[in-house]
Every structure is written in structure tokens, then in C-alpha cells.
Amino acid sequence: MIFVRELNETLHRLLETDERVVILGEDIADPYGGAFKVTRGLTSKFPDRVLTTPVSEAGIVGVAAGLAMSGYRPIVEIMFGDFVTLTFDQVVNHISKYSAMYDGKVTCPVIIRTPSGGHRGYGPTHSQSLEKHFLGVPHLTVVAASPYHDPDAILSALLRQDEPALYVEHKLLYPEHVVRPSGSRIGDAIGREESTDGWLPSVVLSQVPAEDCTVTVLAYGYSALLAAQALEELAVEEEVFGELVVPSQIAPMDWGPVEASVKRTGSLLTLEEGTADWSWGTEAAAEIGRRGFSRLRRPVQVVASQPTVIPSSRDLERKVLVGSDTMKEAIREAAA
């Protein structure tokens, strides 16, 4: 099943099985059902618990915070990831702090969902991947949807915790099929889930047995799908073999699966669609360095998009956003 339908069915199930769940967002009511149709059918079935709101992202999250502190489990949809910056004060100065400020007596388990990313020609204000600005916020979980992670399992796990979460969904994931990786083949790759107790799972993929891989590629979200495609092409055409690690939880990070892979391959490359510099990848490079840089054959390669505004022109957008050719060139170098 494609991701958008899996996500829609997940929200239906959560509303049916947990009366505490409420959903808020702009234009999510039927017949429109949200900009990417994730909430289609929900207001018709749950009119009192799926609420379309005025255009005020800070206001939506503020209302969700009040609901969360009153015992509800609100899920907020921010129409485009670019607009999540308008929630920054609510997230950083309010909902992520309450549990610690009040010694656990107050919890604020708000889940914020948002479609992000480019490759659609939507221009500079509807194409960004801004999640790096939320990484490292204490008591905030940041999760990236991918084709390899079941949205039902992820959202159910987030609903069980008492701290807030940001769930990032790349727009190009919506028509992609969700695959179940554990012990199964994904294209020409073998996939398995790995996780440390208490962490959301990471998925590890490789075209060949892990001991034959000479680079670890660490990527999340839609970038992980692009990385898997690049690794498959390199394996078939050039006999360059890499192991792909795809975390669902990108902050805080479960470094166990990454460290285990790097110990096998001796080389690490990180990949993300967000802008280069001061990024998720640079933090990964620093952490792996702290855990034993002497094991690596070369410095960690951090691959990301150009540090500039995303153009409206599709041709110029392709030059700014990290793409297949850039990935393959970087993987070749890191695998050598």
C-alpha cells in the first residue's frame, strides 16, 4: 500500500481505538482532506475530534498544548514543513519544557506532522527541509517517515510517550509503497530492523552480505529511498557495495545500528536533503568520531543540499537539491 493511504488508515485506526486522540490542522476537513489528502474522510467520520482551524500555526500548536495538558493526545498537521518555523516558540519554549519544569506532574504529548522537502517545483517557501532546526531540543523527539517504516507502528509508539514529537513526511513519499523490511528483500537488497531498547527502529539494507560492504550510508526519509536506488545501481554496474542505515528517530539518535555498521565497513557517509553546514550529518560525523575515529579509513563525508534558497525553476532546483549523481560520486569515494 502507498504511504499516504497507510498514513490515512493509521489515523482512522487511532481515532477509532483511542478517544483521547484529536486532530487539528488547516483545510483538513472533507471534501478537501488536507493539501496531500492525508486526512481525507476523517471529518466525515469523526466530526467532533478532527477539527479544521484558522491559518495560525502558532495558535494551532498552542491549542494542542492545552488539549494535551488536559489529557488528550492531539495530532497537529502543519500544511507545509516551511511553516513549522511559525510553531518554534510553542515547541521550544513551551511544550518541550513543561514536563521538566513541573517535575513530571505536567505532560504535553503533542505530535506535529508536516510534509516537507522539494523536488516538486514549489519554490523557496514550500520546498524546504527545516527539521535540522529542531534537532537537539531537549525532550523533543524528531522522527522522519520513510518507505521502510510502518507509520502505524511509529505513530502508535509516539502516542504512548508523554513528550512531544515532530513527525516529518517528505512530499514525495506519499505515492511510494511502504515495505516491511525485517528479513525480506527490498528490490535487490536484504533488509532488517535494528534498535536499542527504548528507541524507534532503524532499518539496515545491503545488496550483499554486510561483511562485503565497504561504506556505511546513513540517510533518513525520502533521501534514504534515493540512497537505496543509488546503492543498487552502484552494486550492479560497478560492484561498489554499501550498507544503508535508515533511522526513523533522527533526534535523539540511536547510534547503536550506525556504530555497528561503521565497525564493519570502516567508512561513513551521511545524506540529507536539508542544507549543508550545521546539519544532522555533521552531528553524526562528530558522534562517530567520539566513538572511535581511528576505525575509519577516511573522514566522514557529509552530503547535503546547497546552502542557498531553493529556486522555483525545476532545472535550477535539481542543481540545488542533492541528487542521484552527487550521491553516487560521494559513495564511490567513501567506499574506496
XYZ file of C-alpha atoms in Angstrom:
336
model
C 0.000 0.000 0.000
C 1.252 3.519 -0.721
C 2.383 5.683 2.179
C -0.427 8.270 2.047
C -3.077 5.524 2.297
C -1.202 3.769 5.106
C -0.996 7.057 6.980
C -4.677 7.815 6.417
C -5.676 4.349 7.645
C -3.398 4.767 10.661
C -5.146 7.995 11.658
C -8.537 6.314 11.190
C -7.477 3.454 13.465
C -6.010 5.723 16.137
C -9.198 7.775 16.268
C -11.311 4.614 16.494
C -9.284 2.965 19.256
C -8.257 5.911 21.440
C -10.859 8.514 22.385
C -8.096 10.845 23.563
C -6.828 11.366 20.004
C -7.831 14.627 18.320
C -6.516 16.015 15.033
C -6.154 19.709 14.215
C -4.955 21.485 11.076
C -5.688 23.872 8.239
C -8.021 22.688 5.451
C -8.099 19.117 6.738
C -11.888 18.837 6.537
C -13.697 16.897 3.822
C -14.016 17.067 0.899
C -10.532 18.626 0.633
C -8.871 16.378 3.202
C -5.643 18.348 3.527
C -3.128 19.549 0.945
C -1.835 15.991 0.440
C -5.100 14.154 1.277
C -3.730 12.512 4.417
C -6.870 13.389 6.420
C -9.412 12.539 3.724
C -12.558 11.032 5.231
C -11.676 11.802 8.842
C -14.009 14.750 9.490
C -16.938 12.843 7.971
C -16.427 10.007 10.451
C -15.119 11.928 13.479
C -16.566 15.465 13.163
C -16.053 16.306 16.835
C -12.422 15.184 17.000
C -10.956 16.225 13.642
C -11.026 19.995 13.585
C -10.102 22.318 10.740
C -8.543 25.517 12.078
C -7.809 29.125 11.155
C -4.482 29.848 9.454
C -2.344 30.270 12.557
C 0.330 27.627 13.084
C 1.373 29.002 16.468
C -2.278 29.117 17.516
C -2.909 25.526 16.390
C 0.033 24.208 18.416
C -0.954 26.373 21.375
C -4.463 24.898 21.385
C -2.957 21.410 21.004
C -0.750 22.086 24.030
C -3.791 22.953 26.131
C -5.560 19.810 24.950
C -2.511 17.675 25.715
C -2.233 19.046 29.239
C -5.943 18.275 29.687
C -5.471 14.587 28.929
C -5.975 14.473 25.159
C -3.464 13.157 22.600
C -3.506 15.815 19.880
C -2.014 15.281 16.423
C -1.396 18.530 14.539
C -0.967 18.823 10.778
C 1.142 21.763 9.586
C 0.285 22.151 5.902
C 3.875 22.600 4.679
C 7.105 21.977 6.550
C 8.239 25.506 5.765
C 5.526 26.813 8.095
C 6.744 24.782 11.064
C 9.020 27.715 11.911
C 5.879 29.572 12.998
C 5.487 26.976 15.766
C 9.050 27.358 17.020
C 8.221 29.388 20.121
C 5.458 26.992 21.156
C 7.688 23.958 20.619
C 10.975 25.213 22.093
C 9.755 27.475 24.892
C 6.570 25.686 25.895
C 5.549 22.125 25.027
C 9.030 20.610 25.196
C 9.716 22.174 28.614
C 6.608 21.503 30.675
C 7.461 18.011 31.889
C 10.879 19.067 33.211
C 9.642 22.410 34.550
C 6.915 20.770 36.617
C 8.815 17.663 37.727
C 6.809 15.307 35.524
C 3.489 16.369 37.017
C 2.540 18.082 33.733
C 2.958 16.391 30.361
C 2.380 17.797 26.884
C 2.399 14.931 24.344
C 1.662 16.871 21.154
C 2.536 15.200 17.831
C 3.205 17.622 14.975
C 3.038 16.129 11.474
C 4.242 18.051 8.451
C 5.049 17.397 4.776
C 8.462 18.726 3.842
C 11.067 18.698 1.101
C 11.458 19.656 -2.521
C 11.692 18.095 -5.991
C 8.176 19.353 -6.773
C 8.977 22.806 -8.177
C 7.110 24.551 -5.365
C 9.753 27.231 -4.921
C 11.597 28.750 -1.974
C 8.764 28.863 0.593
C 7.169 25.425 0.050
C 10.151 23.138 -0.566
C 12.469 23.297 2.424
C 13.636 20.571 4.795
C 13.888 22.535 8.039
C 13.933 19.721 10.597
C 17.589 20.353 11.441
C 16.496 23.471 13.336
C 14.546 21.263 15.782
C 17.287 18.704 16.386
C 18.746 18.819 19.859
C 15.748 20.498 21.502
C 15.575 18.811 24.922
C 12.589 16.488 25.407
C 11.508 16.733 21.750
C 11.540 13.593 19.591
C 12.093 14.186 15.863
C 11.023 11.346 13.561
C 11.363 11.044 9.789
C 8.896 8.946 7.802
C 10.458 6.602 5.238
C 9.289 3.836 2.878
C 10.816 1.306 5.293
C 8.974 2.301 8.480
C 5.352 1.446 9.214
C 3.569 4.739 10.036
C 1.097 2.904 12.262
C 3.881 1.459 14.418
C 5.703 4.800 14.599
C 2.687 6.975 15.439
C 1.402 4.403 17.932
C 4.772 4.484 19.694
C 4.763 8.285 19.770
C 1.258 8.303 21.260
C 2.458 6.087 24.100
C 5.094 8.570 25.215
C 4.440 11.649 27.308
C 6.737 14.061 25.455
C 6.118 15.962 22.209
C 7.264 14.831 18.783
C 7.799 16.243 15.307
C 6.962 13.736 12.525
C 8.412 14.810 9.165
C 6.918 13.400 5.953
C 8.668 14.146 2.667
C 6.084 15.024 -0.005
C 7.493 12.508 -2.477
C 6.931 9.659 -0.018
C 3.151 9.863 -0.285
C 2.852 7.844 -3.545
C 5.632 5.397 -2.570
C 4.849 1.893 -1.325
C 5.655 1.082 2.294
C 7.701 -2.101 2.620
C 8.166 -4.335 5.650
C 11.925 -4.806 5.897
C 12.570 -7.424 8.551
C 14.182 -10.441 6.902
C 12.703 -9.587 3.497
C 14.046 -8.490 0.143
C 13.557 -4.865 -0.867
C 14.288 -4.721 -4.572
C 17.661 -6.434 -4.774
C 18.511 -5.630 -1.151
C 18.062 -7.552 2.078
C 16.522 -5.519 4.881
C 16.342 -5.929 8.626
C 15.287 -3.831 11.596
C 17.716 -2.961 14.362
C 17.116 -0.982 17.521
C 18.317 -0.492 21.047
C 15.716 -0.949 23.782
C 13.537 2.127 24.101
C 14.347 3.534 20.653
C 12.288 3.630 17.493
C 13.731 1.212 14.933
C 16.377 1.738 12.297
C 16.338 -0.285 9.082
C 19.585 -1.644 7.598
C 19.756 -2.560 3.889
C 22.503 -4.030 1.736
C 22.761 -5.664 -1.704
C 25.366 -8.159 -0.484
C 26.299 -9.679 2.895
C 27.242 -6.968 5.368
C 30.860 -8.134 5.656
C 31.379 -7.346 1.952
C 30.266 -3.702 2.248
C 32.946 -1.012 2.310
C 30.869 2.059 3.223
C 28.009 2.840 5.581
C 25.457 5.285 4.177
C 23.333 6.973 6.848
C 20.176 8.617 5.490
C 16.589 9.281 6.533
C 13.236 9.935 4.899
C 12.985 10.254 1.137
C 16.764 10.643 0.932
C 17.017 7.058 2.156
C 14.998 5.866 -0.850
C 17.280 7.806 -3.208
C 20.318 6.361 -1.430
C 18.942 2.822 -1.783
C 18.453 3.360 -5.506
C 21.971 4.764 -5.887
C 23.482 1.855 -3.957
C 21.586 -0.649 -6.087
C 22.889 0.955 -9.293
C 26.456 1.059 -7.986
C 26.288 -2.573 -6.897
C 25.015 -3.766 -10.282
C 27.055 -1.518 -12.541
C 30.333 -1.012 -10.661
C 30.470 -3.610 -7.876
C 30.593 -0.889 -5.239
C 28.829 -2.245 -2.152
C 27.467 -0.229 0.729
C 25.257 -0.756 3.766
C 22.379 1.699 4.204
C 21.212 2.604 7.716
C 17.818 4.346 7.850
C 16.795 5.615 11.292
C 13.173 6.519 11.964
C 14.101 8.580 15.035
C 16.633 11.219 13.981
C 16.772 13.080 17.294
C 17.698 11.910 19.803
C 19.548 9.246 17.795
C 20.048 5.559 18.485
C 23.709 5.327 17.474
C 23.923 1.559 18.046
C 22.999 0.412 14.499
C 25.206 3.122 12.966
C 28.214 2.243 15.090
C 27.792 -1.467 14.376
C 27.725 -0.823 10.632
C 30.704 1.545 10.692
C 32.727 -1.049 12.583
C 32.104 -3.432 9.669
C 32.719 -1.019 6.803
C 35.287 1.439 8.172
C 33.731 4.364 6.294
C 30.684 6.605 6.832
C 28.730 8.889 4.507
C 25.675 10.852 5.672
C 22.951 12.026 3.339
C 20.123 14.527 3.840
C 18.060 16.926 1.738
C 18.437 19.795 4.190
C 21.050 22.438 3.541
C 24.727 21.760 4.067
C 26.597 23.116 7.112
C 25.454 22.871 10.752
C 23.397 19.818 9.884
C 22.233 16.391 11.094
C 25.132 14.882 9.156
C 27.763 16.991 10.876
C 26.416 15.879 14.263
C 26.585 12.263 13.092
C 30.179 12.790 11.983
C 31.071 14.282 15.364
C 29.382 11.470 17.291
C 31.028 8.693 15.273
C 34.328 10.484 15.758
C 33.797 10.493 19.515
C 33.077 6.762 19.356
C 36.321 5.827 17.614
C 37.595 7.825 14.645
C 40.662 5.563 14.462
C 38.442 2.828 12.989
C 37.638 4.891 9.888
C 39.714 4.785 6.717
C 38.796 8.380 5.873
C 36.924 11.364 7.340
C 33.144 11.147 7.389
C 31.546 12.548 4.227
C 28.518 14.795 4.828
C 26.339 15.124 1.726
C 23.507 17.661 1.710
C 21.830 20.271 -0.491
C 23.429 23.550 -1.437
C 23.279 26.228 1.312
C 21.026 28.560 -0.646
C 17.386 29.335 -1.377
C 15.526 26.658 -3.362
C 14.608 28.031 -6.817
C 11.164 27.761 -8.406
C 12.655 26.575 -11.693
C 12.711 22.768 -11.778
C 16.076 22.749 -13.579
C 17.642 25.082 -11.017
C 16.006 23.187 -8.155
C 17.725 19.983 -9.321
C 21.082 21.759 -9.143
C 20.466 22.963 -5.571
C 18.966 19.804 -4.037
C 21.192 16.796 -3.543
C 20.540 14.271 -6.312
C 21.500 10.846 -7.607
C 24.711 11.824 -9.399
C 26.049 13.651 -6.339
C 25.163 10.680 -4.142
C 26.853 8.121 -6.366
C 30.026 10.154 -6.696
C 30.242 10.578 -2.921
C 29.542 6.856 -2.278
C 32.252 5.818 -4.737
C 34.777 7.982 -2.926
C 33.709 6.856 0.550
C 33.741 3.178 -0.448
C 37.250 3.236 -1.928
